[in-house]
JSON list of C-alpha atoms in Angstrom, two decimals:
[
{"chain": "A", "resi": 1378, "resn": "UNK", "atom": "CA", "xyz": [62.21, 8.75, 14.58]},
{"chain": "A", "resi": 1379, "resn": "UNK", "atom": "CA", "xyz": [61.51, 8.78, 18.30]},
{"chain": "A", "resi": 1380, "resn": "UNK", "atom": "CA", "xyz": [58.67, 6.54, 19.46]},
{"chain": "A", "resi": 1381, "resn": "UNK", "atom": "CA", "xyz": [57.26, 6.62, 22.98]},
{"chain": "A", "resi": 1382, "resn": "UNK", "atom": "CA", "xyz": [55.14, 3.81, 24.42]},
{"chain": "A", "resi": 1383, "resn": "UNK", "atom": "CA", "xyz": [53.20, 3.77, 27.65]},
{"chain": "A", "resi": 1384, "resn": "UNK", "atom": "CA", "xyz": [52.00, 0.66, 29.39]},
{"chain": "A", "resi": 1385, "resn": "UNK", "atom": "CA", "xyz": [49.36, 0.00, 30.54]},
{"chain": "A", "resi": 1386, "resn": "UNK", "atom": "CA", "xyz": [46.88, 2.02, 28.46]},
{"chain": "A", "resi": 1387, "resn": "UNK", "atom": "CA", "xyz": [44.43, 1.97, 31.37]},
{"chain": "A", "resi": 1388, "resn": "UNK", "atom": "CA", "xyz": [44.70, 1.08, 35.03]},
{"chain": "A", "resi": 1389, "resn": "UNK", "atom": "CA", "xyz": [42.08, 0.87, 37.77]},
{"chain": "A", "resi": 1390, "resn": "UNK", "atom": "CA", "xyz": [43.13, 0.37, 41.39]},
{"chain": "A", "resi": 1391, "resn": "UNK", "atom": "CA", "xyz": [41.56, 0.82, 44.84]},
{"chain": "A", "resi": 1392, "resn": "UNK", "atom": "CA", "xyz": [42.40, 3.88, 46.87]},
{"chain": "A", "resi": 1393, "resn": "UNK", "atom": "CA", "xyz": [45.54, 3.66, 48.97]},
{"chain": "A", "resi": 1394, "resn": "UNK", "atom": "CA", "xyz": [47.53, 1.41, 46.66]},
{"chain": "A", "resi": 1395, "resn": "UNK", "atom": "CA", "xyz": [50.98, 2.24, 45.39]},
{"chain": "A", "resi": 1396, "resn": "UNK", "atom": "CA", "xyz": [51.27, 2.00, 41.63]},
{"chain": "A", "resi": 1397, "resn": "UNK", "atom": "CA", "xyz": [53.75, 2.28, 38.78]},
{"chain": "A", "resi": 1398, "resn": "UNK", "atom": "CA", "xyz": [53.22, 3.67, 35.30]},
{"chain": "A", "resi": 1399, "resn": "UNK", "atom": "CA", "xyz": [55.68, 2.75, 32.59]},
{"chain": "A", "resi": 1400, "resn": "UNK", "atom": "CA", "xyz": [57.12, 4.67, 29.66]},
{"chain": "A", "resi": 1401, "resn": "UNK", "atom": "CA", "xyz": [59.63, 3.48, 27.08]},
{"chain": "A", "resi": 1402, "resn": "UNK", "atom": "CA", "xyz": [61.32, 5.32, 24.23]},
{"chain": "A", "resi": 1403, "resn": "UNK", "atom": "CA", "xyz": [63.35, 4.18, 21.25]},
{"chain": "A", "resi": 1404, "resn": "UNK", "atom": "CA", "xyz": [66.02, 6.89, 20.88]},
{"chain": "A", "resi": 1405, "resn": "UNK", "atom": "CA", "xyz": [68.20, 7.53, 23.93]},
{"chain": "A", "resi": 1406, "resn": "UNK", "atom": "CA", "xyz": [69.45, 10.88, 22.54]},
{"chain": "A", "resi": 1407, "resn": "UNK", "atom": "CA", "xyz": [67.12, 12.96, 24.67]},
{"chain": "A", "resi": 1408, "resn": "UNK", "atom": "CA", "xyz": [67.47, 16.16, 26.67]},
{"chain": "A", "resi": 1409, "resn": "UNK", "atom": "CA", "xyz": [64.87, 15.24, 29.24]},
{"chain": "A", "resi": 1410, "resn": "UNK", "atom": "CA", "xyz": [61.71, 13.33, 29.99]},
{"chain": "A", "resi": 1411, "resn": "UNK", "atom": "CA", "xyz": [58.62, 14.99, 31.37]},
{"chain": "A", "resi": 1412, "resn": "UNK", "atom": "CA", "xyz": [55.56, 13.45, 33.03]},
{"chain": "A", "resi": 1413, "resn": "UNK", "atom": "CA", "xyz": [52.25, 15.26, 32.63]},
{"chain": "A", "resi": 1414, "resn": "UNK", "atom": "CA", "xyz": [48.79, 14.84, 34.02]},
{"chain": "A", "resi": 1415, "resn": "UNK", "atom": "CA", "xyz": [45.68, 15.62, 31.99]},
{"chain": "A", "resi": 1416, "resn": "UNK", "atom": "CA", "xyz": [42.18, 15.79, 33.45]},
{"chain": "A", "resi": 1417, "resn": "UNK", "atom": "CA", "xyz": [39.25, 15.27, 31.05]},
{"chain": "A", "resi": 1418, "resn": "UNK", "atom": "CA", "xyz": [38.74, 18.28, 28.80]},
{"chain": "A", "resi": 1419, "resn": "UNK", "atom": "CA", "xyz": [41.68, 20.14, 30.31]},
{"chain": "A", "resi": 1420, "resn": "UNK", "atom": "CA", "xyz": [45.23, 21.06, 29.39]},
{"chain": "A", "resi": 1421, "resn": "UNK", "atom": "CA", "xyz": [48.40, 19.34, 30.54]},
{"chain": "A", "resi": 1422, "resn": "UNK", "atom": "CA", "xyz": [49.90, 19.87, 33.97]},
{"chain": "A", "resi": 1423, "resn": "UNK", "atom": "CA", "xyz": [53.62, 19.22, 34.31]},
{"chain": "A", "resi": 1424, "resn": "UNK", "atom": "CA", "xyz": [54.32, 16.83, 37.18]},
{"chain": "A", "resi": 1425, "resn": "UNK", "atom": "CA", "xyz": [58.03, 16.04, 36.99]},
{"chain": "A", "resi": 1426, "resn": "UNK", "atom": "CA", "xyz": [60.95, 16.76, 34.70]},
{"chain": "A", "resi": 1427, "resn": "UNK", "atom": "CA", "xyz": [64.00, 14.49, 34.66]},
{"chain": "A", "resi": 1428, "resn": "UNK", "atom": "CA", "xyz": [67.07, 15.74, 32.85]},
{"chain": "A", "resi": 1429, "resn": "UNK", "atom": "CA", "xyz": [68.97, 13.21, 30.77]},
{"chain": "A", "resi": 1430, "resn": "UNK", "atom": "CA", "xyz": [71.83, 13.26, 33.30]},
{"chain": "A", "resi": 1431, "resn": "UNK", "atom": "CA", "xyz": [69.53, 12.50, 36.24]},
{"chain": "A", "resi": 1432, "resn": "UNK", "atom": "CA", "xyz": [68.19, 9.17, 37.51]},
{"chain": "A", "resi": 1433, "resn": "UNK", "atom": "CA", "xyz": [65.11, 10.31, 39.38]},
{"chain": "A", "resi": 1434, "resn": "UNK", "atom": "CA", "xyz": [62.99, 13.17, 40.60]},
{"chain": "A", "resi": 1435, "resn": "UNK", "atom": "CA", "xyz": [60.51, 13.35, 43.45]},
{"chain": "A", "resi": 1436, "resn": "UNK", "atom": "CA", "xyz": [57.57, 15.59, 44.20]},
{"chain": "A", "resi": 1437, "resn": "UNK", "atom": "CA", "xyz": [55.35, 14.72, 47.13]},
{"chain": "A", "resi": 1438, "resn": "UNK", "atom": "CA", "xyz": [53.84, 11.28, 46.53]},
{"chain": "A", "resi": 1439, "resn": "UNK", "atom": "CA", "xyz": [55.30, 11.09, 43.03]},
{"chain": "A", "resi": 1440, "resn": "UNK", "atom": "CA", "xyz": [58.65, 9.67, 42.07]},
{"chain": "A", "resi": 1441, "resn": "UNK", "atom": "CA", "xyz": [59.88, 9.41, 38.49]},
{"chain": "A", "resi": 1442, "resn": "UNK", "atom": "CA", "xyz": [62.93, 7.44, 37.41]},
{"chain": "A", "resi": 1443, "resn": "UNK", "atom": "CA", "xyz": [64.88, 7.49, 34.18]},
{"chain": "A", "resi": 1444, "resn": "UNK", "atom": "CA", "xyz": [67.15, 4.83, 32.70]},
{"chain": "A", "resi": 1445, "resn": "UNK", "atom": "CA", "xyz": [68.29, 6.47, 29.48]},
{"chain": "A", "resi": 1446, "resn": "UNK", "atom": "CA", "xyz": [70.46, 3.58, 28.35]},
{"chain": "A", "resi": 1447, "resn": "UNK", "atom": "CA", "xyz": [67.53, 1.18, 28.35]},
{"chain": "A", "resi": 1448, "resn": "UNK", "atom": "CA", "xyz": [65.03, 3.77, 27.17]},
{"chain": "A", "resi": 1449, "resn": "UNK", "atom": "CA", "xyz": [62.72, 3.47, 30.17]},
{"chain": "A", "resi": 1450, "resn": "UNK", "atom": "CA", "xyz": [61.04, 5.67, 32.73]},
{"chain": "A", "resi": 1451, "resn": "UNK", "atom": "CA", "xyz": [58.62, 4.90, 35.52]},
{"chain": "A", "resi": 1452, "resn": "UNK", "atom": "CA", "xyz": [56.24, 7.10, 37.47]},
{"chain": "A", "resi": 1453, "resn": "UNK", "atom": "CA", "xyz": [55.59, 5.80, 40.97]},
{"chain": "A", "resi": 1454, "resn": "UNK", "atom": "CA", "xyz": [52.51, 7.09, 42.79]},
{"chain": "A", "resi": 1455, "resn": "UNK", "atom": "CA", "xyz": [52.39, 6.33, 46.51]},
{"chain": "A", "resi": 1456, "resn": "UNK", "atom": "CA", "xyz": [49.19, 5.98, 48.55]},
{"chain": "A", "resi": 1457, "resn": "UNK", "atom": "CA", "xyz": [46.90, 6.71, 45.61]},
{"chain": "A", "resi": 1458, "resn": "UNK", "atom": "CA", "xyz": [43.83, 8.91, 46.08]},
{"chain": "A", "resi": 1459, "resn": "UNK", "atom": "CA", "xyz": [40.65, 9.35, 44.00]},
{"chain": "A", "resi": 1460, "resn": "UNK", "atom": "CA", "xyz": [41.93, 12.82, 43.04]},
{"chain": "A", "resi": 1461, "resn": "UNK", "atom": "CA", "xyz": [44.82, 11.14, 41.24]},
{"chain": "A", "resi": 1462, "resn": "UNK", "atom": "CA", "xyz": [42.39, 9.85, 38.61]},
{"chain": "A", "resi": 1463, "resn": "UNK", "atom": "CA", "xyz": [43.48, 11.32, 35.28]},
{"chain": "A", "resi": 1464, "resn": "UNK", "atom": "CA", "xyz": [45.44, 10.47, 32.15]},
{"chain": "A", "resi": 1465, "resn": "UNK", "atom": "CA", "xyz": [49.20, 10.45, 32.66]},
{"chain": "A", "resi": 1466, "resn": "UNK", "atom": "CA", "xyz": [51.41, 11.24, 29.69]},
{"chain": "A", "resi": 1467, "resn": "UNK", "atom": "CA", "xyz": [55.14, 10.90, 29.38]},
{"chain": "A", "resi": 1468, "resn": "UNK", "atom": "CA", "xyz": [57.03, 12.91, 26.81]},
{"chain": "A", "resi": 1469, "resn": "UNK", "atom": "CA", "xyz": [60.66, 12.93, 25.72]},
{"chain": "A", "resi": 1470, "resn": "UNK", "atom": "CA", "xyz": [62.43, 16.06, 24.55]},
{"chain": "A", "resi": 1471, "resn": "UNK", "atom": "CA", "xyz": [64.73, 15.89, 21.55]},
{"chain": "A", "resi": 1472, "resn": "UNK", "atom": "CA", "xyz": [66.53, 18.81, 19.89]},
{"chain": "A", "resi": 1473, "resn": "UNK", "atom": "CA", "xyz": [63.35, 20.86, 19.59]},
{"chain": "A", "resi": 1474, "resn": "UNK", "atom": "CA", "xyz": [60.43, 18.49, 19.72]},
{"chain": "A", "resi": 1475, "resn": "UNK", "atom": "CA", "xyz": [58.54, 16.94, 22.59]},
{"chain": "A", "resi": 1476, "resn": "UNK", "atom": "CA", "xyz": [57.27, 13.48, 21.63]},
{"chain": "A", "resi": 1477, "resn": "UNK", "atom": "CA", "xyz": [54.40, 12.04, 23.65]},
{"chain": "A", "resi": 1478, "resn": "UNK", "atom": "CA", "xyz": [53.34, 8.56, 24.54]},
{"chain": "A", "resi": 1479, "resn": "UNK", "atom": "CA", "xyz": [49.70, 7.53, 24.18]},
{"chain": "A", "resi": 1480, "resn": "UNK", "atom": "CA", "xyz": [49.06, 7.96, 27.90]},
{"chain": "A", "resi": 1481, "resn": "UNK", "atom": "CA", "xyz": [47.83, 5.80, 30.75]},
{"chain": "A", "resi": 1482, "resn": "UNK", "atom": "CA", "xyz": [44.26, 6.44, 31.90]},
{"chain": "A", "resi": 1483, "resn": "UNK", "atom": "CA", "xyz": [44.30, 5.96, 35.67]},
{"chain": "A", "resi": 1484, "resn": "UNK", "atom": "CA", "xyz": [41.20, 5.44, 37.80]},
{"chain": "A", "resi": 1485, "resn": "UNK", "atom": "CA", "xyz": [41.45, 5.31, 41.61]},
{"chain": "A", "resi": 1486, "resn": "UNK", "atom": "CA", "xyz": [38.38, 3.73, 43.16]},
{"chain": "A", "resi": 1487, "resn": "UNK", "atom": "CA", "xyz": [37.27, 4.96, 46.61]},
{"chain": "B", "resi": 419, "resn": "UNK", "atom": "CA", "xyz": [53.81, 32.38, 37.81]},
{"chain": "B", "resi": 420, "resn": "UNK", "atom": "CA", "xyz": [53.96, 29.38, 35.48]},
{"chain": "B", "resi": 421, "resn": "UNK", "atom": "CA", "xyz": [50.88, 30.21, 33.49]},
{"chain": "B", "resi": 422, "resn": "UNK", "atom": "CA", "xyz": [50.05, 29.97, 29.82]},
{"chain": "B", "resi": 423, "resn": "UNK", "atom": "CA", "xyz": [46.71, 31.62, 29.05]},
{"chain": "B", "resi": 424, "resn": "UNK", "atom": "CA", "xyz": [44.61, 30.63, 26.05]},
{"chain": "B", "resi": 425, "resn": "UNK", "atom": "CA", "xyz": [41.51, 32.30, 24.66]},
{"chain": "B", "resi": 426, "resn": "UNK", "atom": "CA", "xyz": [38.83, 31.48, 23.81]},
{"chain": "B", "resi": 427, "resn": "UNK", "atom": "CA", "xyz": [38.21, 28.30, 25.80]},
{"chain": "B", "resi": 428, "resn": "UNK", "atom": "CA", "xyz": [35.56, 27.18, 23.32]},
{"chain": "B", "resi": 429, "resn": "UNK", "atom": "CA", "xyz": [35.04, 28.16, 19.69]},
{"chain": "B", "resi": 430, "resn": "UNK", "atom": "CA", "xyz": [32.45, 27.00, 17.18]},
{"chain": "B", "resi": 431, "resn": "UNK", "atom": "CA", "xyz": [33.04, 28.08, 13.61]},
{"chain": "B", "resi": 432, "resn": "UNK", "atom": "CA", "xyz": [31.66, 27.35, 10.19]},
{"chain": "B", "resi": 433, "resn": "UNK", "atom": "CA", "xyz": [33.80, 26.08, 7.37]},
{"chain": "B", "resi": 434, "resn": "UNK", "atom": "CA", "xyz": [33.84, 29.50, 5.70]},
{"chain": "B", "resi": 435, "resn": "UNK", "atom": "CA", "xyz": [34.65, 31.50, 8.83]},
{"chain": "B", "resi": 436, "resn": "UNK", "atom": "CA", "xyz": [37.92, 33.16, 9.80]},
{"chain": "B", "resi": 437, "resn": "UNK", "atom": "CA", "xyz": [38.79, 33.05, 13.49]},
{"chain": "B", "resi": 438, "resn": "UNK", "atom": "CA", "xyz": [41.87, 33.17, 15.70]},
{"chain": "B", "resi": 439, "resn": "UNK", "atom": "CA", "xyz": [43.11, 31.40, 18.80]},
{"chain": "B", "resi": 440, "resn": "UNK", "atom": "CA", "xyz": [45.28, 33.40, 21.18]},
{"chain": "B", "resi": 441, "resn": "UNK", "atom": "CA", "xyz": [47.97, 32.41, 23.65]},
{"chain": "B", "resi": 442, "resn": "UNK", "atom": "CA", "xyz": [49.90, 34.52, 26.14]},
{"chain": "B", "resi": 443, "resn": "UNK", "atom": "CA", "xyz": [52.70, 33.88, 28.62]},
{"chain": "B", "resi": 444, "resn": "UNK", "atom": "CA", "xyz": [54.63, 36.26, 30.86]},
{"chain": "B", "resi": 445, "resn": "UNK", "atom": "CA", "xyz": [57.40, 33.93, 32.00]},
{"chain": "B", "resi": 446, "resn": "UNK", "atom": "CA", "xyz": [59.97, 35.41, 29.63]},
{"chain": "B", "resi": 447, "resn": "UNK", "atom": "CA", "xyz": [59.97, 32.21, 27.60]},
{"chain": "B", "resi": 448, "resn": "UNK", "atom": "CA", "xyz": [61.41, 32.46, 24.10]},
{"chain": "B", "resi": 449, "resn": "UNK", "atom": "CA", "xyz": [59.94, 29.26, 22.67]},
{"chain": "B", "resi": 450, "resn": "UNK", "atom": "CA", "xyz": [56.23, 28.85, 22.04]},
{"chain": "B", "resi": 451, "resn": "UNK", "atom": "CA", "xyz": [54.34, 25.93, 20.58]},
{"chain": "B", "resi": 452, "resn": "UNK", "atom": "CA", "xyz": [51.00, 24.96, 19.10]},
{"chain": "B", "resi": 453, "resn": "UNK", "atom": "CA", "xyz": [49.77, 21.39, 19.57]},
{"chain": "B", "resi": 454, "resn": "UNK", "atom": "CA", "xyz": [46.60, 19.70, 18.34]},
{"chain": "B", "resi": 455, "resn": "UNK", "atom": "CA", "xyz": [44.95, 16.99, 20.39]},
{"chain": "B", "resi": 456, "resn": "UNK", "atom": "CA", "xyz": [42.13, 14.73, 19.25]},
{"chain": "B", "resi": 457, "resn": "UNK", "atom": "CA", "xyz": [40.01, 12.78, 21.72]},
{"chain": "B", "resi": 458, "resn": "UNK", "atom": "CA", "xyz": [41.88, 10.00, 23.54]},
{"chain": "B", "resi": 459, "resn": "UNK", "atom": "CA", "xyz": [45.08, 10.75, 21.62]},
{"chain": "B", "resi": 460, "resn": "UNK", "atom": "CA", "xyz": [48.31, 12.46, 22.71]},
{"chain": "B", "resi": 461, "resn": "UNK", "atom": "CA", "xyz": [49.06, 16.02, 21.62]},
{"chain": "B", "resi": 462, "resn": "UNK", "atom": "CA", "xyz": [50.63, 16.38, 18.18]},
{"chain": "B", "resi": 463, "resn": "UNK", "atom": "CA", "xyz": [53.08, 19.17, 17.46]},
{"chain": "B", "resi": 464, "resn": "UNK", "atom": "CA", "xyz": [51.97, 21.71, 14.84]},
{"chain": "B", "resi": 465, "resn": "UNK", "atom": "CA", "xyz": [54.35, 24.68, 15.08]},
{"chain": "B", "resi": 466, "resn": "UNK", "atom": "CA", "xyz": [57.35, 25.87, 17.07]},
{"chain": "B", "resi": 467, "resn": "UNK", "atom": "CA", "xyz": [58.37, 29.51, 17.41]},
{"chain": "B", "resi": 468, "resn": "UNK", "atom": "CA", "xyz": [61.88, 30.22, 18.58]},
{"chain": "B", "resi": 469, "resn": "UNK", "atom": "CA", "xyz": [62.72, 33.83, 19.47]},
{"chain": "B", "resi": 470, "resn": "UNK", "atom": "CA", "xyz": [59.58, 34.93, 17.60]},
{"chain": "B", "resi": 471, "resn": "UNK", "atom": "CA", "xyz": [60.58, 33.15, 14.41]},
{"chain": "B", "resi": 472, "resn": "UNK", "atom": "CA", "xyz": [58.87, 30.05, 13.04]},
{"chain": "B", "resi": 473, "resn": "UNK", "atom": "CA", "xyz": [61.36, 27.23, 13.41]},
{"chain": "B", "resi": 474, "resn": "UNK", "atom": "CA", "xyz": [59.20, 24.13, 12.92]},
{"chain": "B", "resi": 475, "resn": "UNK", "atom": "CA", "xyz": [56.11, 23.57, 10.82]},
{"chain": "B", "resi": 476, "resn": "UNK", "atom": "CA", "xyz": [55.04, 19.94, 11.00]},
{"chain": "B", "resi": 477, "resn": "UNK", "atom": "CA", "xyz": [53.54, 19.97, 7.50]},
{"chain": "B", "resi": 478, "resn": "UNK", "atom": "CA", "xyz": [50.38, 21.63, 8.79]},
{"chain": "B", "resi": 479, "resn": "UNK", "atom": "CA", "xyz": [47.80, 22.61, 6.13]},
{"chain": "B", "resi": 480, "resn": "UNK", "atom": "CA", "xyz": [47.85, 26.28, 5.16]},
{"chain": "B", "resi": 481, "resn": "UNK", "atom": "CA", "xyz": [44.35, 26.79, 6.55]},
{"chain": "B", "resi": 482, "resn": "UNK", "atom": "CA", "xyz": [46.21, 27.05, 9.88]},
{"chain": "B", "resi": 483, "resn": "UNK", "atom": "CA", "xyz": [48.39, 30.16, 10.00]},
{"chain": "B", "resi": 484, "resn": "UNK", "atom": "CA", "xyz": [50.51, 30.87, 13.09]},
{"chain": "B", "resi": 485, "resn": "UNK", "atom": "CA", "xyz": [51.72, 34.30, 14.09]},
{"chain": "B", "resi": 486, "resn": "UNK", "atom": "CA", "xyz": [54.03, 35.47, 16.88]},
{"chain": "B", "resi": 487, "resn": "UNK", "atom": "CA", "xyz": [53.58, 39.26, 17.26]},
{"chain": "B", "resi": 488, "resn": "UNK", "atom": "CA", "xyz": [55.99, 39.47, 20.20]},
{"chain": "B", "resi": 489, "resn": "UNK", "atom": "CA", "xyz": [57.76, 37.28, 22.71]},
{"chain": "B", "resi": 490, "resn": "UNK", "atom": "CA", "xyz": [54.66, 36.95, 24.92]},
{"chain": "B", "resi": 491, "resn": "UNK", "atom": "CA", "xyz": [51.96, 36.30, 22.35]},
{"chain": "B", "resi": 492, "resn": "UNK", "atom": "CA", "xyz": [51.19, 33.52, 19.94]},
{"chain": "B", "resi": 493, "resn": "UNK", "atom": "CA", "xyz": [48.19, 33.40, 17.62]},
{"chain": "B", "resi": 494, "resn": "UNK", "atom": "CA", "xyz": [46.75, 30.69, 15.44]},
{"chain": "B", "resi": 495, "resn": "UNK", "atom": "CA", "xyz": [44.65, 32.04, 12.56]},
{"chain": "B", "resi": 496, "resn": "UNK", "atom": "CA", "xyz": [42.02, 29.69, 11.22]},
{"chain": "B", "resi": 497, "resn": "UNK", "atom": "CA", "xyz": [40.40, 29.86, 7.80]},
{"chain": "B", "resi": 498, "resn": "UNK", "atom": "CA", "xyz": [38.34, 27.44, 5.72]},
{"chain": "B", "resi": 499, "resn": "UNK", "atom": "CA", "xyz": [38.66, 24.65, 8.25]},
{"chain": "B", "resi": 500, "resn": "UNK", "atom": "CA", "xyz": [37.18, 21.18, 7.86]},
{"chain": "B", "resi": 501, "resn": "UNK", "atom": "CA", "xyz": [35.07, 19.27, 10.41]},
{"chain": "B", "resi": 502, "resn": "UNK", "atom": "CA", "xyz": [38.01, 16.92, 11.00]},
{"chain": "B", "resi": 503, "resn": "UNK", "atom": "CA", "xyz": [39.95, 19.91, 12.35]},
{"chain": "B", "resi": 504, "resn": "UNK", "atom": "CA", "xyz": [37.72, 19.87, 15.41]},
{"chain": "B", "resi": 505, "resn": "UNK", "atom": "CA", "xyz": [40.03, 19.25, 18.37]},
{"chain": "B", "resi": 506, "resn": "UNK", "atom": "CA", "xyz": [41.62, 20.70, 21.47]},
{"chain": "B", "resi": 507, "resn": "UNK", "atom": "CA", "xyz": [44.34, 23.17, 20.50]},
{"chain": "B", "resi": 508, "resn": "UNK", "atom": "CA", "xyz": [47.05, 23.54, 23.11]},
{"chain": "B", "resi": 509, "resn": "UNK", "atom": "CA", "xyz": [49.59, 26.29, 23.40]},
{"chain": "B", "resi": 510, "resn": "UNK", "atom": "CA", "xyz": [52.82, 25.75, 25.32]},
{"chain": "B", "resi": 511, "resn": "UNK", "atom": "CA", "xyz": [55.99, 27.62, 26.13]},
{"chain": "B", "resi": 512, "resn": "UNK", "atom": "CA", "xyz": [59.50, 26.94, 27.41]},
{"chain": "B", "resi": 513, "resn": "UNK", "atom": "CA", "xyz": [62.51, 29.02, 28.28]},
{"chain": "B", "resi": 514, "resn": "UNK", "atom": "CA", "xyz": [64.15, 28.17, 24.98]},
{"chain": "B", "resi": 515, "resn": "UNK", "atom": "CA", "xyz": [63.47, 25.61, 22.27]},
{"chain": "B", "resi": 516, "resn": "UNK", "atom": "CA", "xyz": [66.54, 23.49, 22.78]},
{"chain": "B", "resi": 517, "resn": "UNK", "atom": "CA", "xyz": [67.91, 21.95, 25.89]},
{"chain": "B", "resi": 518, "resn": "UNK", "atom": "CA", "xyz": [66.20, 20.56, 28.93]},
{"chain": "B", "resi": 519, "resn": "UNK", "atom": "CA", "xyz": [63.66, 23.16, 30.02]},
{"chain": "B", "resi": 520, "resn": "UNK", "atom": "CA", "xyz": [60.21, 22.37, 31.37]},
{"chain": "B", "resi": 521, "resn": "UNK", "atom": "CA", "xyz": [57.43, 22.91, 28.85]},
{"chain": "B", "resi": 522, "resn": "UNK", "atom": "CA", "xyz": [54.30, 24.53, 30.26]},
{"chain": "B", "resi": 523, "resn": "UNK", "atom": "CA", "xyz": [50.91, 24.06, 28.66]},
{"chain": "B", "resi": 524, "resn": "UNK", "atom": "CA", "xyz": [47.78, 26.16, 28.66]},
{"chain": "B", "resi": 525, "resn": "UNK", "atom": "CA", "xyz": [44.28, 24.83, 29.30]},
{"chain": "B", "resi": 526, "resn": "UNK", "atom": "CA", "xyz": [43.59, 24.69, 25.58]},
{"chain": "B", "resi": 527, "resn": "UNK", "atom": "CA", "xyz": [40.95, 25.97, 23.19]},
{"chain": "B", "resi": 528, "resn": "UNK", "atom": "CA", "xyz": [38.20, 23.55, 22.19]},
{"chain": "B", "resi": 529, "resn": "UNK", "atom": "CA", "xyz": [37.46, 24.05, 18.51]},
{"chain": "B", "resi": 530, "resn": "UNK", "atom": "CA", "xyz": [34.37, 22.69, 16.80]},
{"chain": "B", "resi": 531, "resn": "UNK", "atom": "CA", "xyz": [34.03, 23.13, 13.03]},
{"chain": "B", "resi": 532, "resn": "UNK", "atom": "CA", "xyz": [30.49, 22.78, 11.72]}
]
């Protein structure tokens, strides 16, 4: 059974810092890994999708990496802004199911 | 347009009521999903529809009844719910259920059972 872990559970940093969120998974037989953002009381917004054959994806200030063999992914956020405050979820896609980690609650302090 | 639309946004129902949640997408996706999310927890998969047929039921109680009338619509019929069923219900879709496609989520329907 696939298990996904995100560390840390919560993170608070001052504005402007670069930061890294971590995600690990137990079964390397995945199709892809997706990073989502969730604002309080809202749905999930897809940030980045990394296929199992890829090593990284970039979108603006976000960069996600994937090391399938070690079961790890990182989400790098450059020059953080208060608007980046949200919960970040990683999820791995198996044959049909998307399995989520518990999320990292990120707060960027002005 | 990468939009999944869910209605209603908020629903309050009694334990004897019958209500439905609705989900719509016009991206031509052939896989649609229902997830349940409790406060401060990740979403949990409930049902997967693949080409309008139910392909996964994660042992969800029968008081939740999904329906996929066509490739664009997904309903979740609710009957005789319990207060512990109060949660955010998220609909999602992807191009197909297998493989490496992006999954898109709606904004969710907040359900309160009183």
